[in-house]
Amino acid sequence: MSESAGNSRQGTRLDPWLDTYAARAHNLRSSEIRSLFSVVSRPEVVSLAGGMPNIKDLPLDDLAQSFAELIRTDGATALQYGNGQGYAPLLEMITEVVQYDGIRTPADNVVITTGSQQALDLVTQIFVDPGDVVLVEAPSYVGALGIFRAYQADVQHVLMDNDGLIPEALEEAIKDCVAAGKRIKMLYTIPNFHNPGGMTLSAERRPSIVDICRRHGVLIIEDNPYGLLGFHADPNPSLKSLNPDGVVYLGSFSKMLAPGFRIGWAVAPSPIKDKLVLASEAAILSPSMAGQMAINKYLREFDWYQQVKSFRGMYLERCEAMMKALQDYLPQCTWTVPDGGFYTWVTLPEGIDAKAMLPRAVTALVAYVSGTAFYYDGRGGDHIRLSFCYPPPETIREGVRRLAGVVKAEQELVELFGTNVRPDESSTRSISIPAPNQP
Amino acid sequence: MSESAGNSRQGTRLDPWLDTYAARAHNLRSSEIRSLFSVVSRPEVVSLAGGMPNIKDLPLDDLAQSFAELIRTDGATALQYGNGQGYAPLLEMITEVVQYDGIRTPADNVVITTGSQQALDLVTQIFVDPGDVVLVEAPSYVGALGIFRAYQADVQHVLMDNDGLIPEALEEAIKDCVAAGKRIKMLYTIPNFHNPGGMTLSAERRPSIVDICRRHGVLIIEDNPYGLLGFHADPNPSLKSLNPDGVVYLGSFSKMLAPGFRIGWAVAPSPIKDKLVLASEAAILSPSMAGQMAINKYLREFDWYQQVKSFRGMYLERCEAMMKALQDYLPQCTWTVPDGGFYTWVTLPEGIDAKAMLPRAVTALVAYVSGTAFYYDGRGGDHIRLSFCYPPPETIREGVRRLAGVVKAEQELVELFGTNVRPDESSTRSISIPAPNQP
């Protein structure tokens, strides 16, 4: 294909560019569940897999009227390019939203991004060289792991329990990395209603986590998409509020309003904010003005906090349905009991492999995400993540009932063969990594 | 600040994280014009600097009604997460749009992104390792140079003339790189109504360019945001149509409709498309469903091609006003005569430094972009880019009149001092790089 020796490429018939990709491109993983996805999205399958918020209860007629007014009266601005940092009135509104997390910030420290996913991508881009350590919880958000993988980070998991990240484990992980001569760039943490864990970092531990990172010069990335969706109380004080200069805080409208605009944000110390804006301008020029102005109008004209409170009640009801169904149908499992958010983290009976079980579960018309998706290192096969955000309570119950049938059959297999991988199946056939296009 | 030797950081009081950034972060350049931007956007300044399309003539009332209907009837989908590749009906519509460029493609080879800027960012991410060569025209789009800089590419400019990229110059540049042992990853080119050059790659040269790249195994990135905005005829056959397997084609709704949704796309060979989807999912999960569905509805319910034709007439009128004003007021300059698009590339009289002149121009209430912004290597100070897309014809004329006064004063300075940098000014004070948040 090439006549120039210095630019020769091997390639294959399937992909002539195979030899041309950047090193980082080889770290992009295919979503093994994709082939399953058309099945999972069939209406007869109960999906306890996805992290899609339930937005059916939004006042769609009112929103439609509001957006129409926006385009009619301010369309030439809403349909135009914006600036890289974000639409000023929305930056202001975000400073009000984050006050619920105890954060007082000037609007100038906020950067608006294409979902908070892009904010995490940009933070990683400006901090992580290949081989740098990123500390994450064990388990951690699959979409974050995907970003860290793309930037060739050395991801180290740190133990959690029901009160969230364990300070002693964090201190030890840092010391181990330092002793091994590794360069730690940041701690990525989801303190509230963890994805996938469901637990919340206790108020008591928060100052310790902040203090440990401060002492070791480790930047904290605090990802808080579910923070306002606590069932019983306002959230614990954010890590950002405990050390504004040492924390980049990521927020999102995807769960408190809707993900369809892809509008999230970061609140960052000024020098980091400056770099985030430059990196975002290079990547996308500017975030969507239409999306930003629609959300700004919603926040100003609707009682958004009342809407959030109504979401809380709705998700609480679904969480309770999930807990009750687990008690009734899967007493041989254990699970976390969330105080908010979308997920519970279920420990399977010994010997069951969550990856190997998934195709069988889908055949039984129920879907989950294997725990292996939330680890960088292959662990997690003894866990599954169940989400209670999208299906209504009675469907959640039916999904857990179906899952219980599958687990029971797997347990019988384990008793027979000592494993739930059937003799005629290669373990590589199994499916674990969810399509990362939802949380 | 740190107690762990292995993770010690220097930092400064201004930026405690200074020592922590990734190598690539140091390649993010600050927009020197930013401090001037508040001035430029004052209504009394005629800006011939920006690349904002004129969208005031869009049927805003009809669009408002269409979007309202979308949210009302399909809001639960439009406000939800989508998939990483893009909304299927819009992928289909894009295959129809690119037929105007002679491209026949299955929808599966299209990827929708946050503006075509993100598509270029992703292509660069998956192909360019630090030090890899990216060939670009001389001059080239400032926003592309910003991306290549962020990925630490070795950017090599290739000569253009009024018929666009010169095949012999391309061949020579490739041979020079190969002889120097460099690894060429791609040619980035804007064949139609070049930004900033204004010229169009001739139909005769297109097969040569494609052939040279094919022979040397160099991937072509064909960026075509202005392709449908030719004044006189449909565009020349795209490079993509001449070699579908060797070209990644980038398109955008920003100029043919509006930039406010930030929706662009790439058409790529299948293996590259697969990697683009994975990279996009890692970066943003999915593009905005609200934006995609709004555009899909627009394309299906409105006579979008008629709208494009009306844009052509409007921009032609502005281009003619610019040409006439240049003839009348700046006969001592030369400039390109565009057949479409937004820009003309003006050569200043000898001795004038476009960077040094800019603050004086803004004081005279007219703004442009210095040619230096469009080179990676400091060249371009003898050129300016003037855009005729945004101000109406009479304002364009007035802007050029003001500019002529500034140029005349500069010429007098050059005659007196042999330079237009005033004795009391450091040349580093001058301002050249535009805020990259518009084309």
PDB file of C-alpha atoms in Angstrom, chain A residues 311-436:
ATOM      1  CA  PHE A 311     -37.766  12.697  41.740  1.00  0.00           C
ATOM      2  CA  ARG A 312     -36.483  11.726  45.208  1.00  0.00           C
ATOM      3  CA  GLY A 313     -39.850  10.292  46.193  1.00  0.00           C
ATOM      4  CA  MET A 314     -40.176   8.431  42.918  1.00  0.00           C
ATOM      5  CA  TYR A 315     -36.696   6.882  43.163  1.00  0.00           C
ATOM      6  CA  LEU A 316     -37.187   6.042  46.841  1.00  0.00           C
ATOM      7  CA  GLU A 317     -40.299   4.073  45.935  1.00  0.00           C
ATOM      8  CA  ARG A 318     -38.340   2.176  43.279  1.00  0.00           C
ATOM      9  CA  CYS A 319     -35.444   1.552  45.630  1.00  0.00           C
ATOM     10  CA  GLU A 320     -37.839   0.167  48.241  1.00  0.00           C
ATOM     11  CA  ALA A 321     -39.391  -2.109  45.617  1.00  0.00           C
ATOM     12  CA  MET A 322     -35.904  -3.362  44.746  1.00  0.00           C
ATOM     13  CA  MET A 323     -34.972  -3.961  48.404  1.00  0.00           C
ATOM     14  CA  LYS A 324     -38.224  -5.790  49.106  1.00  0.00           C
ATOM     15  CA  ALA A 325     -37.860  -7.953  45.995  1.00  0.00           C
ATOM     16  CA  LEU A 326     -34.275  -8.854  46.901  1.00  0.00           C
ATOM     17  CA  GLN A 327     -35.422  -9.887  50.390  1.00  0.00           C
ATOM     18  CA  ASP A 328     -38.261 -11.945  48.980  1.00  0.00           C
ATOM     19  CA  TYR A 329     -36.531 -13.601  46.043  1.00  0.00           C
ATOM     20  CA  LEU A 330     -32.777 -13.544  46.623  1.00  0.00           C
ATOM     21  CA  PRO A 331     -32.201 -14.102  50.354  1.00  0.00           C
ATOM     22  CA  GLN A 332     -29.047 -16.037  49.484  1.00  0.00           C
ATOM     23  CA  CYS A 333     -27.460 -12.760  48.237  1.00  0.00           C
ATOM     24  CA  THR A 334     -26.368  -9.659  50.139  1.00  0.00           C
ATOM     25  CA  TRP A 335     -26.660  -6.090  48.860  1.00  0.00           C
ATOM     26  CA  THR A 336     -26.039  -2.484  49.779  1.00  0.00           C
ATOM     27  CA  VAL A 337     -28.947  -0.351  50.988  1.00  0.00           C
ATOM     28  CA  PRO A 338     -28.695   3.025  49.249  1.00  0.00           C
ATOM     29  CA  ASP A 339     -29.801   6.325  50.754  1.00  0.00           C
ATOM     30  CA  GLY A 340     -30.262   7.803  47.292  1.00  0.00           C
ATOM     31  CA  GLY A 341     -29.215   7.534  43.684  1.00  0.00           C
ATOM     32  CA  PHE A 342     -29.877   4.710  41.248  1.00  0.00           C
ATOM     33  CA  TYR A 343     -27.992   1.547  42.234  1.00  0.00           C
ATOM     34  CA  THR A 344     -27.518  -1.345  44.588  1.00  0.00           C
ATOM     35  CA  TRP A 345     -24.456  -3.590  44.589  1.00  0.00           C
ATOM     36  CA  VAL A 346     -25.306  -7.234  45.015  1.00  0.00           C
ATOM     37  CA  THR A 347     -22.942  -9.960  46.230  1.00  0.00           C
ATOM     38  CA  LEU A 348     -23.727 -13.269  44.560  1.00  0.00           C
ATOM     39  CA  PRO A 349     -23.618 -16.635  46.326  1.00  0.00           C
ATOM     40  CA  GLU A 350     -20.176 -18.220  46.264  1.00  0.00           C
ATOM     41  CA  GLY A 351     -19.100 -19.826  43.020  1.00  0.00           C
ATOM     42  CA  ILE A 352     -21.360 -17.854  40.696  1.00  0.00           C
ATOM     43  CA  ASP A 353     -19.630 -15.881  37.930  1.00  0.00           C
ATOM     44  CA  ALA A 354     -21.590 -12.719  37.069  1.00  0.00           C
ATOM     45  CA  LYS A 355     -20.077 -12.505  33.585  1.00  0.00           C
ATOM     46  CA  ALA A 356     -20.889 -16.093  32.688  1.00  0.00           C
ATOM     47  CA  MET A 357     -24.428 -15.752  34.047  1.00  0.00           C
ATOM     48  CA  LEU A 358     -25.359 -12.672  32.015  1.00  0.00           C
ATOM     49  CA  PRO A 359     -26.339 -14.339  28.707  1.00  0.00           C
ATOM     50  CA  ARG A 360     -28.515 -16.741  30.673  1.00  0.00           C
ATOM     51  CA  ALA A 361     -30.155 -13.859  32.508  1.00  0.00           C
ATOM     52  CA  VAL A 362     -30.917 -12.118  29.239  1.00  0.00           C
ATOM     53  CA  THR A 363     -32.424 -15.348  27.932  1.00  0.00           C
ATOM     54  CA  ALA A 364     -34.614 -15.243  31.029  1.00  0.00           C
ATOM     55  CA  LEU A 365     -35.537 -11.658  30.022  1.00  0.00           C
ATOM     56  CA  VAL A 366     -33.718  -9.739  32.731  1.00  0.00           C
ATOM     57  CA  ALA A 367     -30.488  -7.724  32.406  1.00  0.00           C
ATOM     58  CA  TYR A 368     -27.897  -6.412  34.879  1.00  0.00           C
ATOM     59  CA  VAL A 369     -24.295  -5.241  34.688  1.00  0.00           C
ATOM     60  CA  SER A 370     -21.601  -7.662  35.789  1.00  0.00           C
ATOM     61  CA  GLY A 371     -19.414  -6.364  38.602  1.00  0.00           C
ATOM     62  CA  THR A 372     -16.326  -6.917  36.447  1.00  0.00           C
ATOM     63  CA  ALA A 373     -17.226  -3.776  34.450  1.00  0.00           C
ATOM     64  CA  PHE A 374     -16.445  -1.638  37.493  1.00  0.00           C
ATOM     65  CA  TYR A 375     -12.940  -2.906  38.068  1.00  0.00           C
ATOM     66  CA  TYR A 376      -9.838  -2.200  36.075  1.00  0.00           C
ATOM     67  CA  ASP A 377      -8.225  -5.463  37.018  1.00  0.00           C
ATOM     68  CA  GLY A 378     -10.711  -8.239  36.320  1.00  0.00           C
ATOM     69  CA  ARG A 379     -12.176  -8.389  39.810  1.00  0.00           C
ATOM     70  CA  GLY A 380     -15.903  -8.086  40.461  1.00  0.00           C
ATOM     71  CA  GLY A 381     -17.167 -11.369  39.017  1.00  0.00           C
ATOM     72  CA  ASP A 382     -18.853 -12.127  42.332  1.00  0.00           C
ATOM     73  CA  HIS A 383     -20.973  -8.957  42.118  1.00  0.00           C
ATOM     74  CA  ILE A 384     -23.661  -7.458  39.938  1.00  0.00           C
ATOM     75  CA  ARG A 385     -24.992  -3.907  39.756  1.00  0.00           C
ATOM     76  CA  LEU A 386     -28.763  -3.575  39.781  1.00  0.00           C
ATOM     77  CA  SER A 387     -30.328  -0.221  38.950  1.00  0.00           C
ATOM     78  CA  PHE A 388     -33.780   0.788  40.106  1.00  0.00           C
ATOM     79  CA  CYS A 389     -33.965   4.133  38.287  1.00  0.00           C
ATOM     80  CA  TYR A 390     -35.807   3.329  35.084  1.00  0.00           C
ATOM     81  CA  PRO A 391     -38.428   0.571  35.390  1.00  0.00           C
ATOM     82  CA  PRO A 392     -41.480   1.149  37.591  1.00  0.00           C
ATOM     83  CA  PRO A 393     -41.715  -0.721  40.939  1.00  0.00           C
ATOM     84  CA  GLU A 394     -43.764  -3.682  39.747  1.00  0.00           C
ATOM     85  CA  THR A 395     -41.384  -4.231  36.826  1.00  0.00           C
ATOM     86  CA  ILE A 396     -38.397  -4.075  39.160  1.00  0.00           C
ATOM     87  CA  ARG A 397     -40.016  -6.777  41.275  1.00  0.00           C
ATOM     88  CA  GLU A 398     -40.657  -8.935  38.230  1.00  0.00           C
ATOM     89  CA  GLY A 399     -37.059  -8.427  37.074  1.00  0.00           C
ATOM     90  CA  VAL A 400     -35.662  -9.549  40.423  1.00  0.00           C
ATOM     91  CA  ARG A 401     -38.018 -12.546  40.379  1.00  0.00           C
ATOM     92  CA  ARG A 402     -36.629 -13.594  36.987  1.00  0.00           C
ATOM     93  CA  LEU A 403     -33.077 -12.992  38.166  1.00  0.00           C
ATOM     94  CA  ALA A 404     -33.717 -15.189  41.200  1.00  0.00           C
ATOM     95  CA  GLY A 405     -34.651 -18.043  38.884  1.00  0.00           C
ATOM     96  CA  VAL A 406     -31.387 -17.628  36.994  1.00  0.00           C
ATOM     97  CA  VAL A 407     -29.315 -17.428  40.181  1.00  0.00           C
ATOM     98  CA  LYS A 408     -31.004 -20.553  41.528  1.00  0.00           C
ATOM     99  CA  ALA A 409     -30.179 -22.445  38.320  1.00  0.00           C
ATOM    100  CA  GLU A 410     -26.585 -21.214  38.546  1.00  0.00           C
ATOM    101  CA  GLN A 411     -26.337 -22.389  42.146  1.00  0.00           C
ATOM    102  CA  GLU A 412     -27.458 -25.834  41.067  1.00  0.00           C
ATOM    103  CA  LEU A 413     -24.757 -25.807  38.386  1.00  0.00           C
ATOM    104  CA  VAL A 414     -22.162 -24.807  40.949  1.00  0.00           C
ATOM    105  CA  GLU A 415     -23.248 -27.670  43.182  1.00  0.00           C
ATOM    106  CA  LEU A 416     -22.924 -30.083  40.240  1.00  0.00           C
ATOM    107  CA  PHE A 417     -19.730 -28.799  38.593  1.00  0.00           C
ATOM    108  CA  GLY A 418     -18.175 -26.458  41.170  1.00  0.00           C
ATOM    109  CA  THR A 419     -18.557 -23.607  38.702  1.00  0.00           C
ATOM    110  CA  ASN A 420     -21.306 -21.945  36.731  1.00  0.00           C
ATOM    111  CA  VAL A 421     -19.387 -21.905  33.473  1.00  0.00           C
ATOM    112  CA  ARG A 422     -21.049 -24.659  31.505  1.00  0.00           C
ATOM    113  CA  PRO A 423     -18.671 -27.269  30.097  1.00  0.00           C
ATOM    114  CA  ASP A 424     -19.406 -26.260  26.495  1.00  0.00           C
ATOM    115  CA  GLU A 425     -18.749 -22.552  27.010  1.00  0.00           C
ATOM    116  CA  SER A 426     -15.539 -20.647  26.877  1.00  0.00           C
ATOM    117  CA  SER A 427     -15.388 -18.014  29.573  1.00  0.00           C
ATOM    118  CA  THR A 428     -14.305 -15.498  26.958  1.00  0.00           C
ATOM    119  CA  ARG A 429     -17.712 -15.802  25.385  1.00  0.00           C
ATOM    120  CA  SER A 430     -19.250 -14.137  28.367  1.00  0.00           C
ATOM    121  CA  ILE A 431     -20.245 -10.548  28.375  1.00  0.00           C
ATOM    122  CA  SER A 432     -19.336  -7.977  30.929  1.00  0.00           C
ATOM    123  CA  ILE A 433     -18.635  -4.453  29.829  1.00  0.00           C
ATOM    124  CA  PRO A 434     -21.723  -2.342  29.370  1.00  0.00           C
ATOM    125  CA  ALA A 435     -22.012   0.034  26.481  1.00  0.00           C
ATOM    126  CA  PRO A 436     -20.686   3.129  28.227  1.00  0.00           C
TER     127      PRO A 436
END
